[in-house]
């Protein structure tokens, strides 16, 4: 199964991913790590752009085909970025679960962003102003929503894993504009 974590920087995605790794022996594919590796290799500069997403999805697809539970960790602010993860799961013939990670306490969210210390050497951390500029398109598809302003990462992981266990079938893709008119 592919668990796709999406949410603003500082919402708690990576903390949740690490809790899922611990609780379920999942594999964590973190977009920030992939992007920094590309920069370190001299093949990209920040902001990296789509190439990091392509690499992360390719790695996740290989891991899914090997039978791993994969946790994909990225902002995924647009429907198209979320849908590209669905393509990875479909190509590997594995189910997926979308998880929207939020921090419903704006003051806590801001503190998290401002006080965060980079855990990936060289990776630039976003400022609060950067977070406020992210154009996060609201969800129109099914997902699990967890608030890491209210839950600990371990509690949120339990919620996500319970939902994952109850939905081990591939979700139905929403209709594309082309199929809706056919």
XYZ file of N, CA and C in Angstrom:
546
model
N 0.841 -1.185 0.000
C 0.000 0.000 0.000
C 0.878 1.236 0.000
N 0.389 2.268 -0.661
C 1.040 3.567 -0.669
C 0.221 4.517 0.192
N 0.843 5.086 1.196
C 0.204 6.102 2.029
C 0.820 7.438 1.629
N 0.004 8.335 1.089
C 0.473 9.618 0.588
C 0.125 10.699 1.608
N 1.163 11.276 2.222
C 0.976 12.362 3.177
C 1.083 13.690 2.441
N 0.093 14.553 2.626
C 0.073 15.866 1.997
C -0.283 16.900 3.047
N 0.324 18.062 2.946
C 0.009 19.138 3.885
C 1.069 20.223 3.824
N 0.762 21.335 4.422
C 1.681 22.469 4.438
C 2.968 22.132 5.180
N 4.063 22.796 4.840
C 5.282 22.629 5.621
C 5.002 22.937 7.097
N 5.558 22.127 7.971
C 5.382 22.335 9.406
C 4.106 21.754 9.978
N 3.285 21.102 9.154
C 2.028 20.537 9.654
C 2.245 19.248 10.430
N 3.371 18.573 10.193
C 3.663 17.349 10.919
C 3.796 16.111 10.040
N 3.925 16.293 8.729
C 4.002 15.153 7.806
C 5.173 14.229 8.124
N 6.345 14.789 8.294
C 7.522 13.947 8.529
C 7.445 13.269 9.884
N 6.936 13.951 10.889
C 6.750 13.311 12.203
C 5.781 12.142 12.089
N 4.702 12.332 11.335
C 3.742 11.248 11.119
C 4.396 10.113 10.333
N 5.152 10.443 9.296
C 5.821 9.402 8.510
C 6.745 8.568 9.394
N 7.496 9.214 10.251
C 8.407 8.486 11.143
C 7.630 7.600 12.117
N 6.483 8.074 12.577
C 5.653 7.254 13.467
C 5.100 6.049 12.712
N 4.737 6.228 11.440
C 4.246 5.110 10.628
C 5.360 4.093 10.375
N 6.574 4.560 10.162
C 7.714 3.658 9.978
C 7.890 2.795 11.218
N 7.815 3.422 12.382
C 7.983 2.699 13.642
C 6.834 1.725 13.888
N 5.617 2.181 13.678
C 4.446 1.358 13.995
C 4.204 0.226 13.000
N 4.566 0.445 11.738
C 4.172 -0.523 10.709
C 5.335 -1.024 9.849
N 6.542 -0.683 10.241
C 7.721 -1.093 9.465
C 7.586 -0.645 8.011
N 7.085 0.555 7.836
C 6.918 1.130 6.506
C 8.253 1.699 6.020
N 8.278 2.021 4.743
C 9.421 2.681 4.125
C 9.007 4.122 3.845
N 9.863 5.063 4.231
C 9.571 6.485 4.123
C 10.281 7.063 2.906
N 9.531 7.586 1.948
C 10.092 8.289 0.800
C 9.787 9.771 1.015
N 10.828 10.509 1.360
C 10.688 11.929 1.728
C 11.195 12.802 0.586
N 10.324 13.621 0.048
C 10.675 14.478 -1.075
C 11.839 15.402 -0.728
N 11.873 15.955 0.477
C 12.965 16.852 0.868
C 14.322 16.155 0.775
N 14.389 14.886 1.159
C 15.638 14.122 1.092
C 16.065 13.925 -0.358
N 15.111 13.569 -1.205
C 15.398 13.369 -2.627
C 15.897 14.673 -3.236
N 15.216 15.768 -2.964
C 15.614 17.054 -3.541
C 17.013 17.463 -3.086
N 17.321 17.284 -1.809
C 18.638 17.666 -1.330
C 19.720 16.780 -1.943
N 19.426 15.509 -2.159
C 20.392 14.617 -2.800
C 20.690 15.086 -4.231
N 19.677 15.537 -4.936
C 19.884 16.057 -6.288
C 20.754 17.312 -6.267
N 20.529 18.182 -5.275
C 21.350 19.387 -5.133
C 22.787 18.998 -4.777
N 22.931 18.082 -3.819
C 24.271 17.645 -3.406
C 25.045 17.017 -4.564
N 24.335 16.343 -5.479
C 24.976 15.699 -6.622
C 25.335 16.696 -7.723
N 24.875 17.925 -7.568
C 25.178 18.954 -8.559
C 24.273 18.931 -9.771
N 23.179 18.187 -9.704
C 22.274 18.090 -10.845
C 21.085 19.038 -10.746
N 20.957 19.728 -9.631
C 19.832 20.645 -9.445
C 20.230 21.711 -8.421
N 19.421 22.765 -8.363
C 19.554 23.792 -7.332
C 18.169 24.005 -6.732
N 18.137 24.557 -5.534
C 16.846 24.852 -4.901
C 16.246 26.103 -5.518
N 14.960 26.156 -5.771
C 13.998 25.054 -5.655
C 14.184 24.061 -6.797
N 14.103 22.789 -6.469
C 14.436 21.723 -7.409
C 13.409 21.603 -8.530
N 12.133 21.731 -8.212
C 11.108 21.589 -9.248
C 10.677 20.145 -9.435
N 10.105 19.820 -10.592
C 9.470 18.512 -10.789
C 10.414 17.318 -10.759
N 11.705 17.514 -11.030
C 12.606 16.362 -11.102
C 12.623 15.581 -9.783
N 12.579 16.276 -8.655
C 12.561 15.583 -7.365
C 11.331 14.708 -7.206
N 10.212 15.204 -7.685
C 8.972 14.433 -7.615
C 9.062 13.179 -8.479
N 9.651 13.313 -9.657
C 9.807 12.154 -10.546
C 10.672 11.082 -9.897
N 11.776 11.496 -9.292
C 12.672 10.535 -8.639
C 11.954 9.873 -7.459
N 11.286 10.659 -6.623
C 10.590 10.103 -5.454
C 9.527 9.097 -5.880
N 8.782 9.420 -6.930
C 7.741 8.499 -7.393
C 8.345 7.220 -7.967
N 9.468 7.335 -8.672
C 10.114 6.137 -9.219
C 10.589 5.220 -8.101
N 11.200 5.795 -7.069
C 11.669 4.993 -5.926
C 10.480 4.352 -5.223
N 9.430 5.130 -4.989
C 8.243 4.590 -4.322
C 7.631 3.447 -5.134
N 7.581 3.594 -6.451
C 7.030 2.535 -7.294
C 7.825 1.242 -7.173
N 9.157 1.347 -7.181
C 9.988 0.149 -7.006
C 9.711 -0.512 -5.661
N 9.643 0.292 -4.618
C 9.410 -0.254 -3.277
C 8.033 -0.907 -3.169
N 7.023 -0.308 -3.790
C 5.684 -0.900 -3.786
C 5.681 -2.257 -4.499
N 6.345 -2.325 -5.633
C 6.395 -3.586 -6.382
C 7.145 -4.671 -5.610
N 8.015 -4.262 -4.690
C 8.730 -5.220 -3.842
C 7.897 -5.635 -2.635
N 6.706 -5.053 -2.505
C 5.800 -5.458 -1.435
C 5.857 -4.619 -0.169
N 6.566 -3.506 -0.200
C 6.680 -2.661 0.987
C 5.458 -1.760 1.175
N 5.174 -1.444 2.413
C 4.257 -0.360 2.747
C 5.076 0.913 2.613
N 4.665 1.818 1.733
C 5.442 3.013 1.428
C 4.683 4.245 1.901
N 5.399 5.121 2.609
C 4.848 6.398 3.047
C 5.532 7.490 2.232
N 4.763 8.183 1.393
C 5.276 9.280 0.579
C 5.004 10.588 1.312
N 6.042 11.389 1.481
C 5.983 12.589 2.312
C 6.343 13.810 1.477
N 5.327 14.630 1.168
C 5.542 15.864 0.422
C 4.348 16.777 0.595
N 4.496 18.030 0.199
C 3.410 18.999 0.370
C 2.202 18.612 -0.482
N 2.419 18.245 -1.736
C 1.332 17.844 -2.644
C 0.153 18.817 -2.596
N 0.394 20.078 -2.938
C -0.647 21.089 -2.761
C -1.732 21.104 -3.826
N -1.484 20.426 -4.939
C -2.412 20.493 -6.063
C -3.011 19.123 -6.368
N -4.216 19.096 -6.905
C -4.793 17.804 -7.281
C -3.868 16.992 -8.191
N -3.191 17.640 -9.131
C -2.329 16.898 -10.043
C -1.167 16.233 -9.297
N -0.625 16.869 -8.270
C 0.480 16.244 -7.538
C -0.019 15.031 -6.758
N -1.225 15.097 -6.270
C -1.812 13.955 -5.559
C -2.126 12.824 -6.544
N -2.679 13.190 -7.699
C -3.058 12.199 -8.707
C -1.841 11.456 -9.259
N -0.702 12.116 -9.350
C 0.505 11.443 -9.833
C 0.915 10.311 -8.883
N 0.654 10.495 -7.583
C 0.913 9.402 -6.631
C -0.046 8.247 -6.877
N -1.292 8.547 -7.225
C -2.247 7.482 -7.528
C -1.740 6.660 -8.708
N -1.155 7.347 -9.703
C -0.603 6.644 -10.857
C 0.481 5.660 -10.437
N 1.308 6.054 -9.465
C 2.371 5.171 -8.973
C 1.761 3.908 -8.371
N 0.758 4.091 -7.522
C 0.109 2.936 -6.888
C -0.570 2.047 -7.933
N -1.260 2.651 -8.876
C -1.941 1.872 -9.915
C -0.936 1.090 -10.756
N 0.177 1.715 -11.121
C 1.192 1.041 -11.928
C 1.803 -0.144 -11.185
N 1.864 -0.044 -9.861
C 2.402 -1.140 -9.044
C 1.309 -2.117 -8.625
N 0.077 -1.847 -9.039
C -1.076 -2.671 -8.683
C -1.236 -2.776 -7.164
N -1.124 -1.625 -6.510
C -1.241 -1.544 -5.054
C -2.269 -0.484 -4.686
N -2.952 -0.683 -3.568
C -3.878 0.353 -3.106
C -3.117 1.552 -2.544
N -3.830 2.647 -2.396
C -3.232 3.827 -1.785
C -4.225 4.457 -0.832
N -3.686 5.297 0.037
C -4.506 6.040 0.985
C -3.968 7.461 1.047
N -4.824 8.422 0.745
C -4.450 9.825 0.851
C -4.671 10.293 2.276
N -3.673 11.008 2.814
C -3.761 11.542 4.165
C -3.451 13.032 4.109
N -4.406 13.830 4.527
C -4.197 15.267 4.644
C -3.738 15.551 6.071
N -2.558 16.119 6.195
C -1.984 16.430 7.500
C -2.107 17.936 7.713
N -2.736 18.303 8.821
C -2.903 19.716 9.145
C -2.443 19.962 10.578
N -2.186 21.213 10.867
C -1.995 21.659 12.241
C -3.044 22.739 12.440
N -4.140 22.358 13.073
C -5.287 23.239 13.220
C -5.090 24.412 14.165
N -3.973 24.437 14.875
C -3.647 25.539 15.775
C -2.647 26.448 15.059
N -3.109 27.579 14.499
C -2.217 28.436 13.706
C -0.974 28.923 14.471
N -1.129 29.223 15.749
C 0.029 29.691 16.527
C 1.065 28.571 16.684
N 0.602 27.360 16.949
C 1.509 26.217 17.057
C 2.173 25.930 15.712
N 1.403 25.988 14.647
C 1.947 25.744 13.315
C 3.068 26.757 13.018
N 2.798 28.003 13.283
C 3.802 29.046 13.035
C 5.061 28.802 13.871
N 4.898 28.453 15.137
C 6.065 28.166 15.999
C 6.870 26.998 15.456
N 6.169 25.963 15.016
C 6.871 24.797 14.452
C 7.749 25.204 13.275
N 7.195 26.015 12.392
C 7.946 26.453 11.212
C 9.114 27.346 11.624
N 8.865 28.293 12.496
C 9.911 29.251 12.882
C 11.009 28.614 13.730
N 10.671 27.609 14.533
C 11.643 26.994 15.442
C 12.306 25.754 14.861
N 11.898 25.349 13.685
C 12.397 24.100 13.107
C 13.883 24.208 12.789
N 14.584 23.126 13.110
C 15.999 23.012 12.790
C 16.112 21.967 11.685
N 16.829 22.311 10.631
C 16.965 21.408 9.495
C 17.591 20.087 9.935
N 16.968 18.980 9.548
C 17.536 17.663 9.844
C 18.155 17.042 8.596
N 18.128 17.771 7.488
C 18.790 17.366 6.254
C 19.834 18.445 5.972
N 21.105 18.119 6.147
C 22.141 19.135 5.941
C 22.037 19.804 4.568
N 22.025 21.135 4.582
C 21.960 21.912 3.353
C 20.564 22.209 2.855
N 19.574 21.517 3.375
C 18.213 21.727 2.877
C 17.633 22.999 3.477
N 17.158 23.917 2.632
C 16.594 25.162 3.167
C 15.226 24.929 3.802
N 15.058 25.423 4.997
C 13.762 25.329 5.674
C 12.895 26.519 5.266
N 11.605 26.282 5.031
C 10.732 27.395 4.657
C 10.493 28.334 5.839
N 10.287 29.587 5.520
C 9.892 30.569 6.533
C 8.372 30.522 6.662
N 7.844 31.200 7.673
C 6.396 31.268 7.821
C 5.778 31.980 6.614
N 6.467 33.014 6.108
C 5.976 33.712 4.919
C 5.899 32.753 3.728
N 6.875 31.847 3.597
C 6.834 30.840 2.529
C 5.608 29.951 2.676
N 5.334 29.520 3.899
C 4.187 28.643 4.151
C 2.892 29.367 3.789
N 2.805 30.627 4.163
C 1.586 31.385 3.866
C 1.370 31.568 2.360
N 2.431 31.494 1.578
C 2.316 31.660 0.125
C 1.961 30.372 -0.608
N 2.007 29.232 0.067
C 1.686 27.965 -0.604
C 0.218 27.985 -1.011
N -0.015 27.723 -2.287
C -1.384 27.638 -2.794
C -1.839 26.197 -2.682
N -2.486 25.867 -1.574
C -2.934 24.509 -1.300
C -4.386 24.385 -1.733
N -4.616 23.650 -2.794
C -5.966 23.465 -3.319
C -6.747 22.544 -2.397
N -7.923 22.968 -1.963
C -8.729 22.104 -1.078
C -9.035 20.764 -1.727
N -9.181 19.764 -0.885
C -9.466 18.406 -1.336
C -10.887 18.292 -1.846
N -11.062 17.512 -2.887
C -12.396 17.167 -3.378
C -12.551 15.659 -3.430
N -11.509 14.930 -3.041
C -11.532 13.472 -3.076
C -11.440 12.932 -1.652
N -11.708 11.650 -1.541
C -11.664 10.987 -0.242
C -10.241 11.008 0.309
N -10.129 11.247 1.616
C -8.840 11.195 2.288
C -9.081 11.071 3.781
N -8.020 10.698 4.487
C -8.026 10.724 5.944
C -7.423 12.067 6.329
N -8.052 12.767 7.238
C -7.535 14.071 7.681
C -7.114 13.929 9.133
N -5.852 14.229 9.424
C -5.366 14.176 10.797
C -4.810 15.537 11.177
N -5.122 15.961 12.387
C -4.685 17.257 12.900
C -3.577 17.021 13.920
N -2.349 17.321 13.524
C -1.226 17.126 14.432
C -1.032 18.313 15.375
N -2.020 19.168 15.446
C -2.106 20.165 16.503
C -2.888 19.593 17.677
N -3.679 18.542 17.399
C -4.498 17.887 18.425
C -3.986 16.506 18.797
N -3.429 15.782 17.833
C -2.956 14.415 18.058
C -1.429 14.376 18.073
N -0.875 13.425 18.799
C 0.551 13.170 18.683
C 0.773 12.426 17.370
N 2.015 12.367 16.934
C 2.319 11.632 15.705
C 1.936 10.162 15.857
N 2.183 9.580 17.033
C 1.832 8.175 17.256
C 0.323 7.969 17.206
N -0.438 8.884 17.777
C -1.900 8.776 17.729
C -2.408 8.907 16.295
N -1.838 9.848 15.549
C -2.242 10.029 14.155
C -1.872 8.799 13.331
N -0.709 8.202 13.618
C -0.303 6.981 12.905
C -1.307 5.862 13.153
N -1.789 5.743 14.375
C -2.786 4.710 14.688
C -4.069 4.942 13.886
N -4.484 6.191 13.757
C -5.680 6.525 12.965
C -5.464 6.133 11.507
N -4.315 6.515 10.961
C -4.013 6.226 9.559
C -3.933 4.720 9.318
N -3.253 3.999 10.202
C -3.110 2.554 10.012
C -4.433 1.822 10.146
N -5.300 2.284 11.044
C -6.628 1.673 11.163
C -7.403 1.859 9.861
N -7.328 3.039 9.300
C -8.011 3.299 8.029
C -7.382 2.486 6.896
N -6.059 2.386 6.895
C -5.369 1.618 5.857
C -5.775 0.155 5.911
N -5.908 -0.398 7.099
C -6.285 -1.806 7.236
C -7.718 -2.052 6.799
N -8.569 -1.045 6.958
C -9.968 -1.226 6.576
C -10.210 -0.930 5.102
N -9.195 -0.427 4.407
C -9.393 -0.082 2.990
C -8.248 -0.611 2.153
N -8.074 -1.920 2.160
C -6.981 -2.535 1.416
C -7.307 -2.764 -0.053
N -8.364 -2.147 -0.531
C -8.651 -2.240 -1.956
C -8.280 -0.919 -2.604
N -8.039 -0.964 -3.892
C -7.659 0.238 -4.611
C -8.860 1.171 -4.690
N -8.710 2.415 -4.236
C -9.818 3.369 -4.323
C -10.213 3.614 -5.779
N -11.425 4.035 -5.968
C -11.900 4.375 -7.298
C -11.371 5.740 -7.680
N -10.791 5.812 -8.862
C -10.300 7.103 -9.336
C -11.477 8.006 -9.647
N -11.362 9.291 -9.317
C -12.427 10.212 -9.704
C -12.455 10.345 -11.228
N -13.610 10.659 -11.790
C -13.677 10.778 -13.247
C -12.821 11.939 -13.732
N -12.180 11.751 -14.886
C -11.430 12.838 -15.498
C -12.412 13.687 -16.282
N -12.060 14.933 -16.599
C -12.980 15.755 -17.385
C -13.338 15.079 -18.719
N -12.373 14.347 -19.306
C -12.648 13.677 -20.572
C -13.697 12.574 -20.417
N -13.574 11.761 -19.332
C -14.509 10.653 -19.151
C -15.886 11.134 -18.732
N -15.955 12.294 -18.108
C -17.250 12.824 -17.667
C -18.109 13.246 -18.847
N -17.464 13.549 -19.983
C -18.234 14.011 -21.139
C -18.501 12.903 -22.147
N -17.960 11.712 -21.889
C -18.152 10.608 -22.838
C -19.493 9.947 -22.679
